[in-house]
Coordinates of C-alpha atoms and ligand atoms in Angstrom, one line a residue:
X1 CA 115.8 128.7 102.5
X2 CA 117.4 132.0 101.5
X3 CA 118.6 132.4 97.9
X4 CA 116.2 130.0 96.4
X5 CA 116.2 130.3 92.6
X6 CA 113.9 129.0 89.9
X7 CA 114.9 126.6 87.1
X8 CA 116.1 129.6 85.0
X9 CA 118.3 131.0 87.8
X10 CA 116.0 133.8 88.8
X11 CA 115.4 134.5 92.5
X12 CA 112.1 133.3 93.8
X13 CA 110.2 136.0 95.7
X14 CA 108.0 134.9 98.7
X15 CA 104.3 134.6 97.6
X16 CA 100.9 134.1 99.2
X17 CA 99.2 130.9 98.2
X18 CA 95.5 130.3 98.7
X19 CA 95.4 126.5 99.1
X20 CA 91.8 125.0 99.0
X21 CA 91.7 121.5 100.4
X22 CA 94.8 122.1 102.4
X23 CA 93.7 119.8 105.2
X24 CA 93.7 116.7 103.0
X25 CA 96.4 114.1 102.2
X26 CA 98.2 116.1 99.4
X27 CA 97.5 119.5 101.0
X28 CA 99.1 118.4 104.3
X29 CA 102.3 117.4 102.6
X30 CA 102.4 120.5 100.4
X31 CA 101.8 122.8 103.4
X32 CA 104.5 120.9 105.4
X33 CA 107.2 121.4 102.7
X34 CA 106.1 125.0 102.0
X35 CA 106.6 125.8 105.7
X36 CA 109.9 124.0 106.2
X37 CA 111.6 124.9 103.0
X38 CA 110.3 128.3 101.7
X39 CA 109.2 131.7 102.9
X40 CA 105.8 131.5 101.1
X41 CA 102.6 132.2 103.1
X42 CA 99.7 129.8 102.9
X43 CA 96.0 130.7 103.4
X44 CA 94.8 127.1 104.1
X45 CA 91.2 126.5 103.3
X46 CA 89.4 123.3 104.3
X47 CA 86.5 122.0 106.4
X48 CA 89.0 119.8 108.4
X49 CA 92.4 120.7 109.9
X50 CA 93.4 117.4 111.7
X51 CA 96.1 116.6 109.1
X52 CA 97.8 120.0 109.4
X53 CA 97.3 120.5 113.1
X54 CA 101.0 120.0 113.7
X55 CA 101.7 123.0 111.4
X56 CA 99.2 125.3 113.1
X57 CA 100.1 124.7 116.8
X58 CA 101.9 125.7 119.0
X59 CA 102.4 129.3 118.1
X60 CA 106.2 128.9 118.8
X61 CA 106.6 127.0 115.5
X62 CA 109.3 128.7 113.3
X63 CA 106.7 129.4 110.5
X64 CA 104.3 131.0 112.9
X65 CA 102.3 133.7 110.9
X66 CA 103.0 132.1 107.5
X67 CA 100.1 129.7 107.7
X68 CA 96.6 130.7 108.5
X69 CA 93.7 128.1 108.6
X70 CA 90.3 129.2 107.3
X71 CA 87.5 126.7 108.1
X72 CA 85.4 127.3 105.0
X73 CA 83.1 125.1 103.0
X74 CA 83.7 126.4 99.5
X75 CA 80.1 125.4 98.5
X76 CA 78.7 128.4 100.3
X77 CA 81.0 130.9 101.7
X78 CA 81.4 134.4 100.5
X79 CA 84.9 134.7 102.1
X80 CA 86.4 132.6 99.3
X81 CA 86.7 135.4 96.8
X82 CA 88.5 137.7 99.3
X83 CA 91.1 135.0 100.0
X84 CA 91.7 134.4 96.3
X85 CA 92.1 138.1 95.8
X86 CA 94.6 138.3 98.7
X87 CA 96.8 135.5 97.2
X88 CA 99.2 135.5 94.2
X89 CA 98.3 131.9 93.4
X90 CA 95.4 129.6 94.2
X91 CA 95.9 125.8 94.4
X92 CA 92.6 123.9 94.3
X93 CA 92.7 120.4 95.8
X94 CA 89.2 120.2 97.2
X95 CA 87.2 117.3 96.0
X96 CA 85.4 114.1 96.8
X97 CA 87.9 111.7 95.4
X98 CA 87.4 108.2 96.8
X99 CA 86.1 105.6 94.2
X100 CA 83.6 104.2 96.8
X101 CA 81.7 107.5 96.5
X102 CA 81.6 107.8 92.7
X103 CA 78.8 105.2 92.1
X104 CA 77.1 105.5 95.5
X105 CA 77.1 109.4 95.8
X106 CA 77.3 110.4 92.1
X107 CA 75.5 113.7 92.7
X108 CA 77.8 114.8 95.5
X109 CA 80.8 113.6 93.4
X110 CA 79.7 115.7 90.4
X111 CA 78.8 118.8 92.4
X112 CA 82.1 118.6 94.3
X113 CA 84.4 118.1 91.3
X114 CA 82.6 120.4 88.9
X115 CA 80.0 122.8 90.4
X116 CA 82.0 123.7 93.5
X117 CA 85.2 124.2 91.5
X118 CA 83.5 126.7 89.2
X119 CA 83.6 129.8 91.4
X120 CA 87.3 129.1 92.1
X121 CA 88.0 129.2 88.4
X122 CA 85.8 132.3 87.9
X123 CA 87.4 134.3 90.8
X124 CA 90.9 133.5 89.5
X125 CA 90.0 134.5 86.0
X126 CA 88.2 137.7 86.9
X127 CA 90.9 138.8 89.3
X128 CA 93.8 137.9 87.1
X129 CA 95.1 135.3 89.6
X130 CA 97.1 132.2 88.7
X131 CA 95.4 128.8 89.3
X132 CA 96.9 125.3 89.8
X133 CA 94.0 122.9 89.7
X134 CA 94.1 119.3 90.7
X135 CA 92.5 117.0 88.2
X136 CA 93.2 113.2 88.0
X137 CA 94.7 110.5 85.8
X138 CA 91.2 109.0 85.8
X139 CA 90.2 111.5 83.1
X140 CA 92.0 109.1 80.7
X141 CA 89.5 106.4 81.8
X142 CA 90.3 103.1 80.1
X143 CA 93.2 102.5 77.7
X144 CA 92.7 101.9 73.9
X145 CA 94.4 98.6 74.5
X146 CA 91.5 97.5 76.8
X147 CA 89.3 97.1 73.8
X148 CA 91.6 94.8 71.9
X149 CA 91.2 91.0 72.0
X150 CA 93.0 89.5 75.1
X151 CA 95.6 87.8 72.9
X152 CA 96.3 90.7 70.6
X153 CA 100.1 91.5 70.4
X154 CA 99.1 95.2 70.1
X155 CA 98.3 95.1 73.9
X156 CA 102.1 95.1 74.4
X157 CA 102.6 98.2 72.2
X158 CA 102.9 101.4 74.3
X159 CA 101.0 103.3 71.6
X160 CA 97.9 101.4 73.0
X161 CA 98.3 102.1 76.7
X162 CA 100.7 105.0 77.5
X163 CA 98.6 108.0 78.6
X164 CA 99.8 111.3 77.1
X165 CA 98.3 114.7 78.1
X166 CA 98.1 116.1 74.5
X167 CA 97.4 112.9 72.6
X168 CA 95.4 110.3 74.5
X169 CA 91.6 110.2 74.3
X170 CA 89.4 110.1 77.4
X171 CA 87.5 106.8 77.3
X172 CA 84.7 106.3 79.9
X173 CA 82.0 103.6 80.2
X174 CA 78.3 104.1 79.8
X175 CA 76.3 106.5 81.9
X176 CA 74.8 103.7 84.1
X177 CA 78.4 102.9 85.1
X178 CA 78.4 105.8 87.6
X179 CA 82.0 105.1 88.5
X180 CA 82.8 107.6 85.7
X181 CA 80.9 110.5 87.3
X182 CA 84.1 111.7 88.9
X183 CA 86.3 111.4 85.8
X184 CA 83.6 113.2 83.7
X185 CA 83.2 116.0 86.2
X186 CA 87.0 116.4 86.3
X187 CA 87.3 116.4 82.6
X188 CA 84.6 119.1 82.2
X189 CA 86.3 121.4 84.7
X190 CA 89.7 120.8 82.9
X191 CA 88.0 121.9 79.6
X192 CA 86.5 125.0 81.3
X193 CA 89.9 126.0 82.8
X194 CA 91.5 125.4 79.4
X195 CA 88.8 127.5 77.7
X196 CA 89.2 130.3 80.4
X197 CA 92.9 130.3 79.4
X198 CA 92.2 130.4 75.7
X199 CA 89.4 133.0 75.8
X200 CA 90.1 135.2 78.9
X201 CA 93.8 134.7 79.4
X202 CA 93.6 132.7 82.7
X203 CA 97.1 131.6 83.8
X204 CA 96.5 128.0 84.8
X205 CA 98.3 124.7 85.4
X206 CA 96.4 121.4 85.6
X207 CA 97.8 118.4 87.5
X208 CA 96.8 114.8 86.8
X209 CA 98.0 112.7 89.8
X210 CA 98.6 109.0 89.1
X211 CA 98.0 107.2 92.5
X212 CA 100.1 109.3 94.9
X213 CA 100.4 107.4 98.1
X214 CA 102.1 107.8 101.5
X215 CA 101.5 108.7 105.2
X216 CA 98.2 110.5 106.1
X217 CA 96.3 109.1 103.0
X218 CA 92.6 108.8 103.8
X219 CA 91.6 107.1 107.0
X220 CA 91.5 103.8 108.8
X221 CA 87.9 102.8 109.2
X222 CA 86.6 102.8 112.8
X223 CA 89.8 104.6 114.0
X224 CA 90.0 108.0 112.3
X225 CA 87.1 107.6 109.9
X226 CA 83.7 105.9 109.7
X227 CA 83.6 102.1 110.4
X228 CA 81.7 101.5 107.2
X229 CA 83.8 103.9 105.1
X230 CA 85.8 102.6 102.1
X231 CA 89.0 104.6 101.5
X232 CA 91.4 104.2 98.6
X233 CA 93.4 101.0 98.2
X234 CA 96.4 102.0 100.3
X235 CA 94.2 102.6 103.4
X236 CA 92.0 99.6 102.6
X237 CA 95.0 97.2 102.5
X238 CA 96.6 98.9 105.5
X239 CA 93.4 98.4 107.5
X240 CA 93.3 94.7 106.6
X241 CA 97.0 94.3 107.6
X242 CA 96.5 96.1 110.9
X243 CA 93.5 93.9 111.7
X244 CA 95.2 90.6 110.5
X245 CA 92.5 90.0 108.0
X246 CA 92.9 89.0 104.3
X247 CA 93.3 91.8 101.8
X248 CA 90.3 92.0 99.5
X249 CA 91.0 91.8 95.8
X250 CA 88.3 93.4 93.8
X251 CA 87.4 91.3 90.7
X252 CA 90.6 89.3 91.2
X253 CA 92.9 92.4 91.5
X254 CA 93.9 92.3 87.8
X255 CA 93.8 96.1 87.3
X256 CA 97.2 97.7 87.0
X257 CA 98.3 100.9 88.6
X258 CA 101.6 102.9 88.9
X259 CA 102.1 104.2 92.5
X260 CA 104.3 107.2 93.3
X261 CA 105.6 108.3 96.7
X262 CA 103.9 111.5 97.9
X263 CA 107.2 113.2 98.6
X264 CA 108.4 112.7 95.0
X265 CA 105.1 114.0 93.7
X266 CA 105.2 117.1 95.9
X267 CA 108.6 118.0 94.4
X268 CA 106.8 118.2 91.0
X269 CA 104.1 120.5 92.5
X270 CA 106.9 122.7 94.0
X271 CA 108.5 123.1 90.6
X272 CA 105.1 124.2 89.1
X273 CA 104.5 126.7 91.9
X274 CA 107.9 128.3 91.6
X275 CA 108.3 128.2 87.8
X276 CA 105.1 129.8 86.4
X277 CA 106.7 130.7 83.1
X278 CA 107.3 127.0 82.5
X279 CA 104.2 125.6 84.1
X280 CA 101.4 128.0 82.9
X281 CA 99.1 126.7 80.2
X282 CA 100.2 123.1 80.7
X283 CA 98.5 119.9 81.8
X284 CA 101.0 117.6 83.7
X285 CA 100.9 113.9 84.4
X286 CA 102.6 113.3 87.7
X287 CA 103.3 109.6 88.3
X288 CA 106.0 107.0 88.4
X289 CA 105.9 104.8 85.3
X290 CA 108.6 102.5 86.9
X291 CA 106.3 101.4 89.8
X292 CA 103.7 99.4 87.9
X293 CA 102.0 96.5 89.6
X294 CA 98.6 94.7 89.4
X295 CA 96.5 95.3 92.5
X296 CA 97.2 91.6 93.4
X297 CA 100.9 92.2 93.3
X298 CA 100.5 95.3 95.4
X299 CA 98.6 93.2 98.0
X300 CA 101.4 90.7 98.0
X301 CA 104.1 93.3 98.4
X302 CA 102.3 95.2 101.1
X303 CA 101.9 91.9 103.0
X304 CA 105.6 91.2 102.8
X305 CA 106.6 94.8 103.7
X306 CA 104.1 94.9 106.6
X307 CA 105.5 91.7 108.0
X308 CA 109.0 93.2 107.9
X309 CA 108.1 96.4 109.6
X310 CA 105.7 95.0 112.2
X311 CA 107.5 91.7 112.9
X312 CA 104.2 89.9 112.5
X313 CA 103.8 86.6 110.5
X314 CA 101.6 87.0 107.4
X315 CA 98.3 85.0 107.2
X316 CA 98.5 81.7 105.4
X317 CA 95.9 83.0 103.0
X318 CA 96.8 86.7 102.7
X319 CA 94.2 87.7 100.1
X320 CA 90.6 86.9 99.3
X321 CA 88.6 87.7 96.0
X322 CA 85.6 89.8 96.2
X323 CA 83.3 91.0 93.4
X324 CA 83.2 94.7 92.6
X325 CA 79.4 94.6 93.1
X326 CA 79.8 93.3 96.6
X327 CA 82.6 95.7 97.5
X328 CA 81.5 98.9 95.8
X329 CA 77.9 98.2 94.8
X330 CA 76.1 98.7 91.4
X331 CA 77.7 100.9 88.8
X332 CA 81.3 100.3 89.6
X333 CA 83.8 100.0 86.7
X334 CA 87.6 100.3 86.6
X335 CA 90.6 101.8 84.8
X336 CA 92.6 98.9 83.4
X337 CA 96.1 100.3 83.3
X338 CA 97.7 103.7 84.0
X339 CA 101.2 104.4 82.6
X340 CA 101.9 108.2 82.6
X341 CA 103.8 109.7 79.7
X342 CA 106.5 111.8 81.3
X343 CA 107.6 113.8 78.2
X344 CA 105.9 117.1 79.0
X345 CA 106.8 117.3 82.7
X346 CA 110.4 116.3 81.8
X347 CA 110.7 118.9 79.1
X348 CA 109.1 121.8 81.0
X349 CA 110.3 121.1 84.6
X350 CA 113.1 118.5 84.3
X351 CA 111.3 116.4 87.0
X352 CA 111.6 112.7 87.5
X353 CA 110.3 110.5 90.4
X354 CA 112.9 108.7 92.5
X355 CA 111.4 106.2 95.0
X356 CA 110.8 102.6 94.3
X357 CA 107.6 100.9 95.2
X358 CA 109.2 98.7 97.9
X359 CA 110.9 101.8 99.5
X360 CA 107.8 103.9 99.5
X361 CA 105.7 101.0 101.0
X362 CA 108.3 100.5 103.7
X363 CA 108.2 104.1 104.9
X364 CA 104.5 104.3 104.5
X365 CA 103.7 101.1 106.3
X366 CA 106.2 101.9 109.1
X367 CA 104.1 105.1 109.6
X368 CA 100.8 103.1 109.5
X369 CA 102.0 100.6 112.0
X370 CA 103.4 103.3 114.4
X371 CA 100.3 105.5 114.1
X372 CA 97.5 102.9 114.2
X373 CA 98.5 99.4 115.4
X374 CA 97.8 100.2 119.1
X375 CA 94.5 101.9 118.4
X376 CA 93.3 99.0 116.2
X377 CA 94.3 96.5 118.8
X378 CA 92.3 98.4 121.4
X379 CA 89.3 98.8 119.1
X380 CA 89.3 95.1 118.3
X381 CA 89.6 94.0 121.9
X382 CA 86.6 96.2 122.8
X383 CA 84.5 94.6 120.0
X384 CA 85.5 91.1 121.2
X385 CA 84.6 92.1 124.8
X386 CA 81.2 93.3 123.7
Ligands
NAD1 P1 91.8 114.4 100.2 O1 90.4 113.9 100.3 O2 92.7 113.9 101.2 O3 91.8 116.0 100.2 C1 90.8 116.8 99.7 C2 90.5 117.8 100.8 O4 89.5 118.7 100.2 C3 89.9 117.3 102.1 O5 90.6 117.7 103.2 C4 88.5 117.8 102.1 O6 88.0 118.1 103.4 C5 88.6 119.1 101.3 N1 87.3 119.5 100.7 C6 86.5 118.8 100.0 N2 85.4 119.5 99.7 C7 85.5 120.7 100.3 C8 84.7 121.9 100.4 N3 83.5 121.9 99.8 N4 85.2 122.9 101.0 C9 86.4 122.9 101.6 N5 87.2 121.8 101.6 C10 86.8 120.8 100.9 O7 92.3 114.0 98.7 P2 93.8 114.1 98.1 O8 94.3 112.8 97.8 O9 94.6 115.0 98.9 O10 93.5 114.8 96.7 C11 93.5 116.1 96.4 C12 93.2 116.4 95.0 O11 94.0 115.6 94.1 C13 91.7 116.1 94.6 O12 91.3 117.1 93.7 C14 91.8 114.7 93.9 O13 90.8 114.6 93.0 C15 93.2 114.8 93.2 N6 93.7 113.5 93.0 C16 94.5 112.8 94.0 C17 95.0 111.6 93.7 C18 95.9 110.9 94.7 O14 96.6 110.0 94.3 N7 95.9 111.2 96.0 C19 94.8 111.0 92.5 C20 94.0 111.6 91.6 C21 93.5 112.9 91.8
UDP2 N1 90.9 97.8 95.3 C1 91.0 96.4 95.8 N2 90.7 96.2 97.1 C2 90.5 97.2 98.0 C3 90.5 98.6 97.5 C4 90.7 98.8 96.1 O1 91.2 95.5 95.0 O2 90.3 96.9 99.2 C5 91.2 98.0 93.8 C6 90.2 98.9 93.1 O3 89.2 98.1 92.6 C7 91.1 99.5 92.0 C8 92.5 99.6 92.7 O4 92.4 98.8 93.8 O5 91.3 98.5 90.9 C9 92.9 101.0 93.1 O6 91.8 101.6 93.9 P1 91.9 103.0 94.5 O7 90.7 103.1 95.5 O8 93.2 103.3 95.1 O9 91.5 104.1 93.4 P2 91.7 104.2 91.8 O10 93.2 103.9 91.5 O11 90.8 103.2 91.2 O12 91.4 105.6 91.5

């Protein structure tokens, strides 16, 4: 912990970080690593603290005093500016960021991802504080290749699908496809932050996560979240596996994604936090281009891995097709393919992801099984008894 140096060999001084959305999936991993590996202090802001409870209690923990939880809804709390002023750096993770909400709660989605983020940007800019803002790979929308004929050889050309921070366009569907409300709100806040940098000298870094997955992501419906809730794909498929039901493939599961292990991704955020001279003014893709699968392939791999870690035999028919209208409702649309260009993050921070998809699923599904299998079994037997 002592003698930590940045990428240019300079000593890293302990700093105070105001982390908004610290109680979520990414925030909990970031807090965990900041507590165990650094001397930085975290002012953790969120409406929930369940995922970081193990870092807050008991008071005998070695980092006692270096993490404070502030139960604040940033929509309407005047304490926010004071916390940003007290900190050297603000990391904003707060957002509604589950696709099931984008077309069913578009107003909440737009307010959360744009309007609620505005004061954070303003307070950082006015008080001369550095900001690391979490955006999304979804700002790229669809690839250029998606508009080519199915049999076009150009679809295989990386120029038509690799997503580059400084070169790729942002391609969204029509307004009635409300899926894009999230991407559009995130794009506008990116543009505002960029403009604050250009016109008022805000020191900023924008992160575009490409499907970070791992333990503590979202919730298992009916266990630690609403029974009717629809989390992101890792938790949806985990829930199906825990309940021995087929995994639902939306529109055949043809969309492609690259998945990265949360612990690899957090390393990249650490480098941004501790190397401001290299990270300021940049937008970074953070993903693993080597871990690309279709959603159908992901379902098959998760079925195999879960069988290995749980010792349970997979179902004879492990997947079932479902239409997006049935699963998500009207206004859903999808990103076809997401391969991150790694040039900028490699050049600025020398960062590369390490963990294969199989390995990250093995450790994540081991966690899911250990954490939820018993609770799911009990919930299911109660339902049967009733
Ligand atoms: P998450 O939902 O687990 O965490 C978000 C946290 O923000 C939650 O704990 C929530 O309670 C909190 N929050 C939301 N609104 C708030 C408010 N008004 N006041 C206080 N707290 C509030 O999501 P995550 O996966 O940890 O994502 C964090 C960020 O990264 C988000 O901005 C998201 O858009 C972005 N992102 C994540 C991924 C990914 O792969 N996990 C992909 C793309 C983008
Ligand atoms: N998906 C699916 N079945 C599910 C949940 C999601 O087929 O039970 C698909 C979804 O349609 C999308 C992909 O999995 O194509 C990834 O969804 P996720 O919720 O993780 O978010 P996204 O990557 O679209 O932001």
